């Protein structure tokens, strides 16, 4: 393998952590931005009151998973706290959100904490948890089965078609095992549930956290949860905001208007750049501008720009490589867009205004085509790579 | 500005990616070219990248594809056959994105309609793919005589070697495995010397 190919692969490897935030943390690429990230607030609040619930919502690629993993690390450093990270989407298809789902997952994890001898007195509870998760045979009479009054196998919470009705039994079982696990009251447990931000059924999501979060905090557990950003815009009732003790929103970073955000993004890039001669400040500024303040887009643009340098036979990253990468990202964001959404985007670019409220406007924000900033002021902006595409197509026309 | 890629450029891009990068990309090409592209990529990637490759189809549905991906030990996958997929399939793939781990990565071969479905219904997957969306047309890899000469000159400058030296190295199986050498041999009409 040539030295050139090796060098470029190494450079790209520094950016590929966007695929796996845990890997990026392990490789030391995490950049802390005091006051800019919510992880500090969450950790400090849990440190003060471990048995509390925290819901984090935010746009795609804004760094939620990274912050959750960082929260786990920071909580683990607190002497009397044990924190566990779980990705719900690895347990089940989250389309099947139903009250009790998180309790079932929690129950399965708690069962995993027990040694074989410790499991002995909890056989009934363990069976109840497993059946709640994966299904159980019906206990109805044969006559009723023959009449097809009910399906013979009741699906569990983690299976494809949950028709679970035994939440009380599940809660009792989890409560018993939890009490045993947390017997040593000097340790406070915190569970971090990731993956629910991909849920599209907001009503089911509401019901889930109303039921499961309240149970978990009532037994003395701390919970951090990620939810869909659309939840923020579509909360049907005011009391949905009270479903958790704390609700956090991770907006995009306003890299155009907030110098600290710009510095943060610059540090994110410089931490991963192995060779400082490879890229100059102008190119860094261009990458930051085109990212729109979305962390994943920054990493992806940088990674693809490095690939462009290699593919074109060059040795240093220049603006033209970034333009090509930005074009690809812009094209990605144009796919699958409806005529109404396109119209909204064009009007927003023309009038420099965007109002959120209609289903199309919410869709544009939750899909990352329009970016929401909260600091230094609330504003919405068409993603820069999309703006460039749309403006170019207007010129061409 | 439209940036269609050639087969050589696709090859260069994929081989430049880190061996454990889990980088996914989308190639957009008309449906009638999907099978040929899968076969061509399978044959050429197999020469130039470390690790094994497999070609998997989505024609039996999402669950079947996920199962195949989980069972496969290949480090790179070529995925095609998404014609029967609807919005709900892409939405489900989006929800289960955490399960899409390939050591090196994967490429998804889609037509325009399938791409629209993916980017409309799988925003998390779309964010993960990022800028790596490449339109591809068979025939764009054919360079004019002038373009071929220019390309050969750039290879000579890059390596400091002549055409004759590269052929001699290839004949004695001493050529480095950089994809540039593969393209160089093809341009010289000596694609027969390309080997793992």
PDB file of N, CA and C in Angstrom, chain A residues 315-355:
ATOM      1  N   UNK A 315      -2.907  17.039  -2.651  1.00  0.00           N
ATOM      2  CA  UNK A 315      -2.265  16.742  -1.369  1.00  0.00           C
ATOM      3  C   UNK A 315      -2.753  17.598  -0.205  1.00  0.00           C
ATOM      4  N   UNK A 316      -3.468  18.647  -0.525  1.00  0.00           N
ATOM      5  CA  UNK A 316      -3.973  19.500   0.555  1.00  0.00           C
ATOM      6  C   UNK A 316      -5.437  19.800   0.297  1.00  0.00           C
ATOM      7  N   UNK A 317      -6.153  20.036   1.383  1.00  0.00           N
ATOM      8  CA  UNK A 317      -7.585  20.279   1.260  1.00  0.00           C
ATOM      9  C   UNK A 317      -7.823  21.729   0.856  1.00  0.00           C
ATOM     10  N   UNK A 318      -8.555  21.916  -0.235  1.00  0.00           N
ATOM     11  CA  UNK A 318      -8.854  23.266  -0.699  1.00  0.00           C
ATOM     12  C   UNK A 318     -10.358  23.476  -0.747  1.00  0.00           C
ATOM     13  N   UNK A 319     -10.726  24.715  -0.955  1.00  0.00           N
ATOM     14  CA  UNK A 319     -12.154  25.076  -0.961  1.00  0.00           C
ATOM     15  C   UNK A 319     -12.928  24.259  -2.002  1.00  0.00           C
ATOM     16  N   UNK A 320     -12.331  23.986  -3.149  1.00  0.00           N
ATOM     17  CA  UNK A 320     -13.075  23.272  -4.207  1.00  0.00           C
ATOM     18  C   UNK A 320     -13.466  21.859  -3.773  1.00  0.00           C
ATOM     19  N   UNK A 321     -12.632  21.227  -2.913  1.00  0.00           N
ATOM     20  CA  UNK A 321     -12.971  19.897  -2.408  1.00  0.00           C
ATOM     21  C   UNK A 321     -14.175  19.987  -1.478  1.00  0.00           C
ATOM     22  N   UNK A 322     -14.202  21.040  -0.683  1.00  0.00           N
ATOM     23  CA  UNK A 322     -15.307  21.237   0.255  1.00  0.00           C
ATOM     24  C   UNK A 322     -16.592  21.540  -0.517  1.00  0.00           C
ATOM     25  N   UNK A 323     -16.462  22.330  -1.586  1.00  0.00           N
ATOM     26  CA  UNK A 323     -17.645  22.674  -2.403  1.00  0.00           C
ATOM     27  C   UNK A 323     -18.264  21.409  -2.985  1.00  0.00           C
ATOM     28  N   UNK A 324     -17.411  20.485  -3.392  1.00  0.00           N
ATOM     29  CA  UNK A 324     -17.923  19.253  -3.987  1.00  0.00           C
ATOM     30  C   UNK A 324     -18.632  18.396  -2.931  1.00  0.00           C
ATOM     31  N   UNK A 325     -18.033  18.339  -1.751  1.00  0.00           N
ATOM     32  CA  UNK A 325     -18.659  17.579  -0.654  1.00  0.00           C
ATOM     33  C   UNK A 325     -19.984  18.230  -0.255  1.00  0.00           C
ATOM     34  N   UNK A 326     -19.992  19.554  -0.201  1.00  0.00           N
ATOM     35  CA  UNK A 326     -21.209  20.283   0.179  1.00  0.00           C
ATOM     36  C   UNK A 326     -22.304  20.065  -0.863  1.00  0.00           C
ATOM     37  N   UNK A 327     -21.894  19.997  -2.133  1.00  0.00           N
ATOM     38  CA  UNK A 327     -22.865  19.742  -3.192  1.00  0.00           C
ATOM     39  C   UNK A 327     -23.539  18.386  -2.971  1.00  0.00           C
ATOM     40  N   UNK A 328     -22.727  17.372  -2.634  1.00  0.00           N
ATOM     41  CA  UNK A 328     -23.275  16.035  -2.383  1.00  0.00           C
ATOM     42  C   UNK A 328     -24.257  16.030  -1.216  1.00  0.00           C
ATOM     43  N   UNK A 329     -23.927  16.752  -0.162  1.00  0.00           N
ATOM     44  CA  UNK A 329     -24.811  16.803   1.008  1.00  0.00           C
ATOM     45  C   UNK A 329     -26.103  17.544   0.665  1.00  0.00           C
ATOM     46  N   UNK A 330     -25.968  18.597  -0.121  1.00  0.00           N
ATOM     47  CA  UNK A 330     -27.147  19.354  -0.539  1.00  0.00           C
ATOM     48  C   UNK A 330     -28.074  18.515  -1.398  1.00  0.00           C
ATOM     49  N   UNK A 331     -27.473  17.721  -2.276  1.00  0.00           N
ATOM     50  CA  UNK A 331     -28.274  16.856  -3.143  1.00  0.00           C
ATOM     51  C   UNK A 331     -29.017  15.815  -2.291  1.00  0.00           C
ATOM     52  N   UNK A 332     -28.339  15.279  -1.313  1.00  0.00           N
ATOM     53  CA  UNK A 332     -28.938  14.341  -0.359  1.00  0.00           C
ATOM     54  C   UNK A 332     -30.182  14.959   0.262  1.00  0.00           C
ATOM     55  N   UNK A 333     -30.085  16.225   0.649  1.00  0.00           N
ATOM     56  CA  UNK A 333     -31.200  16.863   1.351  1.00  0.00           C
ATOM     57  C   UNK A 333     -32.351  17.242   0.420  1.00  0.00           C
ATOM     58  N   UNK A 334     -32.080  17.259  -0.891  1.00  0.00           N
ATOM     59  CA  UNK A 334     -33.154  17.578  -1.833  1.00  0.00           C
ATOM     60  C   UNK A 334     -33.994  16.356  -2.171  1.00  0.00           C
ATOM     61  N   UNK A 335     -33.414  15.179  -2.012  1.00  0.00           N
ATOM     62  CA  UNK A 335     -34.163  13.974  -2.331  1.00  0.00           C
ATOM     63  C   UNK A 335     -35.370  13.815  -1.415  1.00  0.00           C
ATOM     64  N   UNK A 336     -36.489  13.378  -1.981  1.00  0.00           N
ATOM     65  CA  UNK A 336     -37.652  13.034  -1.168  1.00  0.00           C
ATOM     66  C   UNK A 336     -38.425  14.216  -0.639  1.00  0.00           C
ATOM     67  N   UNK A 337     -38.112  15.393  -1.172  1.00  0.00           N
ATOM     68  CA  UNK A 337     -38.789  16.578  -0.641  1.00  0.00           C
ATOM     69  C   UNK A 337     -40.066  16.803  -1.442  1.00  0.00           C
ATOM     70  N   UNK A 338     -41.137  17.227  -0.745  1.00  0.00           N
ATOM     71  CA  UNK A 338     -42.398  17.423  -1.459  1.00  0.00           C
ATOM     72  C   UNK A 338     -42.403  18.820  -2.110  1.00  0.00           C
ATOM     73  N   UNK A 339     -43.345  19.026  -3.014  1.00  0.00           N
ATOM     74  CA  UNK A 339     -43.447  20.324  -3.675  1.00  0.00           C
ATOM     75  C   UNK A 339     -43.760  21.437  -2.683  1.00  0.00           C
ATOM     76  N   UNK A 340     -44.624  21.121  -1.723  1.00  0.00           N
ATOM     77  CA  UNK A 340     -44.988  22.114  -0.698  1.00  0.00           C
ATOM     78  C   UNK A 340     -43.768  22.509   0.131  1.00  0.00           C
ATOM     79  N   UNK A 341     -42.975  21.491   0.475  1.00  0.00           N
ATOM     80  CA  UNK A 341     -41.778  21.752   1.292  1.00  0.00           C
ATOM     81  C   UNK A 341     -40.774  22.577   0.486  1.00  0.00           C
ATOM     82  N   UNK A 342     -40.641  22.241  -0.791  1.00  0.00           N
ATOM     83  CA  UNK A 342     -39.711  22.978  -1.654  1.00  0.00           C
ATOM     84  C   UNK A 342     -40.136  24.439  -1.757  1.00  0.00           C
ATOM     85  N   UNK A 343     -41.426  24.618  -1.870  1.00  0.00           N
ATOM     86  CA  UNK A 343     -41.975  25.973  -1.954  1.00  0.00           C
ATOM     87  C   UNK A 343     -41.669  26.758  -0.676  1.00  0.00           C
ATOM     88  N   UNK A 344     -41.846  26.093   0.450  1.00  0.00           N
ATOM     89  CA  UNK A 344     -41.553  26.725   1.748  1.00  0.00           C
ATOM     90  C   UNK A 344     -40.092  27.127   1.833  1.00  0.00           C
ATOM     91  N   UNK A 345     -39.227  26.238   1.353  1.00  0.00           N
ATOM     92  CA  UNK A 345     -37.787  26.514   1.396  1.00  0.00           C
ATOM     93  C   UNK A 345     -37.454  27.725   0.529  1.00  0.00           C
ATOM     94  N   UNK A 346     -38.012  27.739  -0.662  1.00  0.00           N
ATOM     95  CA  UNK A 346     -37.707  28.850  -1.589  1.00  0.00           C
ATOM     96  C   UNK A 346     -38.189  30.178  -1.011  1.00  0.00           C
ATOM     97  N   UNK A 347     -39.371  30.133  -0.420  1.00  0.00           N
ATOM     98  CA  UNK A 347     -39.923  31.386   0.174  1.00  0.00           C
ATOM     99  C   UNK A 347     -39.052  31.824   1.343  1.00  0.00           C
ATOM    100  N   UNK A 348     -38.594  30.836   2.101  1.00  0.00           N
ATOM    101  CA  UNK A 348     -37.767  31.167   3.259  1.00  0.00           C
ATOM    102  C   UNK A 348     -36.470  31.832   2.834  1.00  0.00           C
ATOM    103  N   UNK A 349     -35.889  31.329   1.737  1.00  0.00           N
ATOM    104  CA  UNK A 349     -34.633  31.908   1.235  1.00  0.00           C
ATOM    105  C   UNK A 349     -34.900  33.321   0.696  1.00  0.00           C
ATOM    106  N   UNK A 350     -36.025  33.448  -0.001  1.00  0.00           N
ATOM    107  CA  UNK A 350     -36.351  34.741  -0.624  1.00  0.00           C
ATOM    108  C   UNK A 350     -36.646  35.816   0.420  1.00  0.00           C
ATOM    109  N   UNK A 351     -37.466  35.443   1.428  1.00  0.00           N
ATOM    110  CA  UNK A 351     -37.936  36.443   2.397  1.00  0.00           C
ATOM    111  C   UNK A 351     -37.153  36.443   3.699  1.00  0.00           C
ATOM    112  N   UNK A 352     -36.229  35.514   3.819  1.00  0.00           N
ATOM    113  CA  UNK A 352     -35.468  35.377   5.054  1.00  0.00           C
ATOM    114  C   UNK A 352     -36.372  35.171   6.266  1.00  0.00           C
ATOM    115  N   UNK A 353     -37.437  34.412   6.052  1.00  0.00           N
ATOM    116  CA  UNK A 353     -38.387  34.166   7.144  1.00  0.00           C
ATOM    117  C   UNK A 353     -38.809  32.718   7.115  1.00  0.00           C
ATOM    118  N   UNK A 354     -39.106  32.175   8.290  1.00  0.00           N
ATOM    119  CA  UNK A 354     -39.619  30.813   8.350  1.00  0.00           C
ATOM    120  C   UNK A 354     -40.482  30.698   9.583  1.00  0.00           C
ATOM    121  N   UNK A 355     -41.718  30.232   9.388  1.00  0.00           N
ATOM    122  CA  UNK A 355     -42.612  30.065  10.544  1.00  0.00           C
ATOM    123  C   UNK A 355     -42.868  28.586  10.745  1.00  0.00           C
TER     124      UNK A 355
END
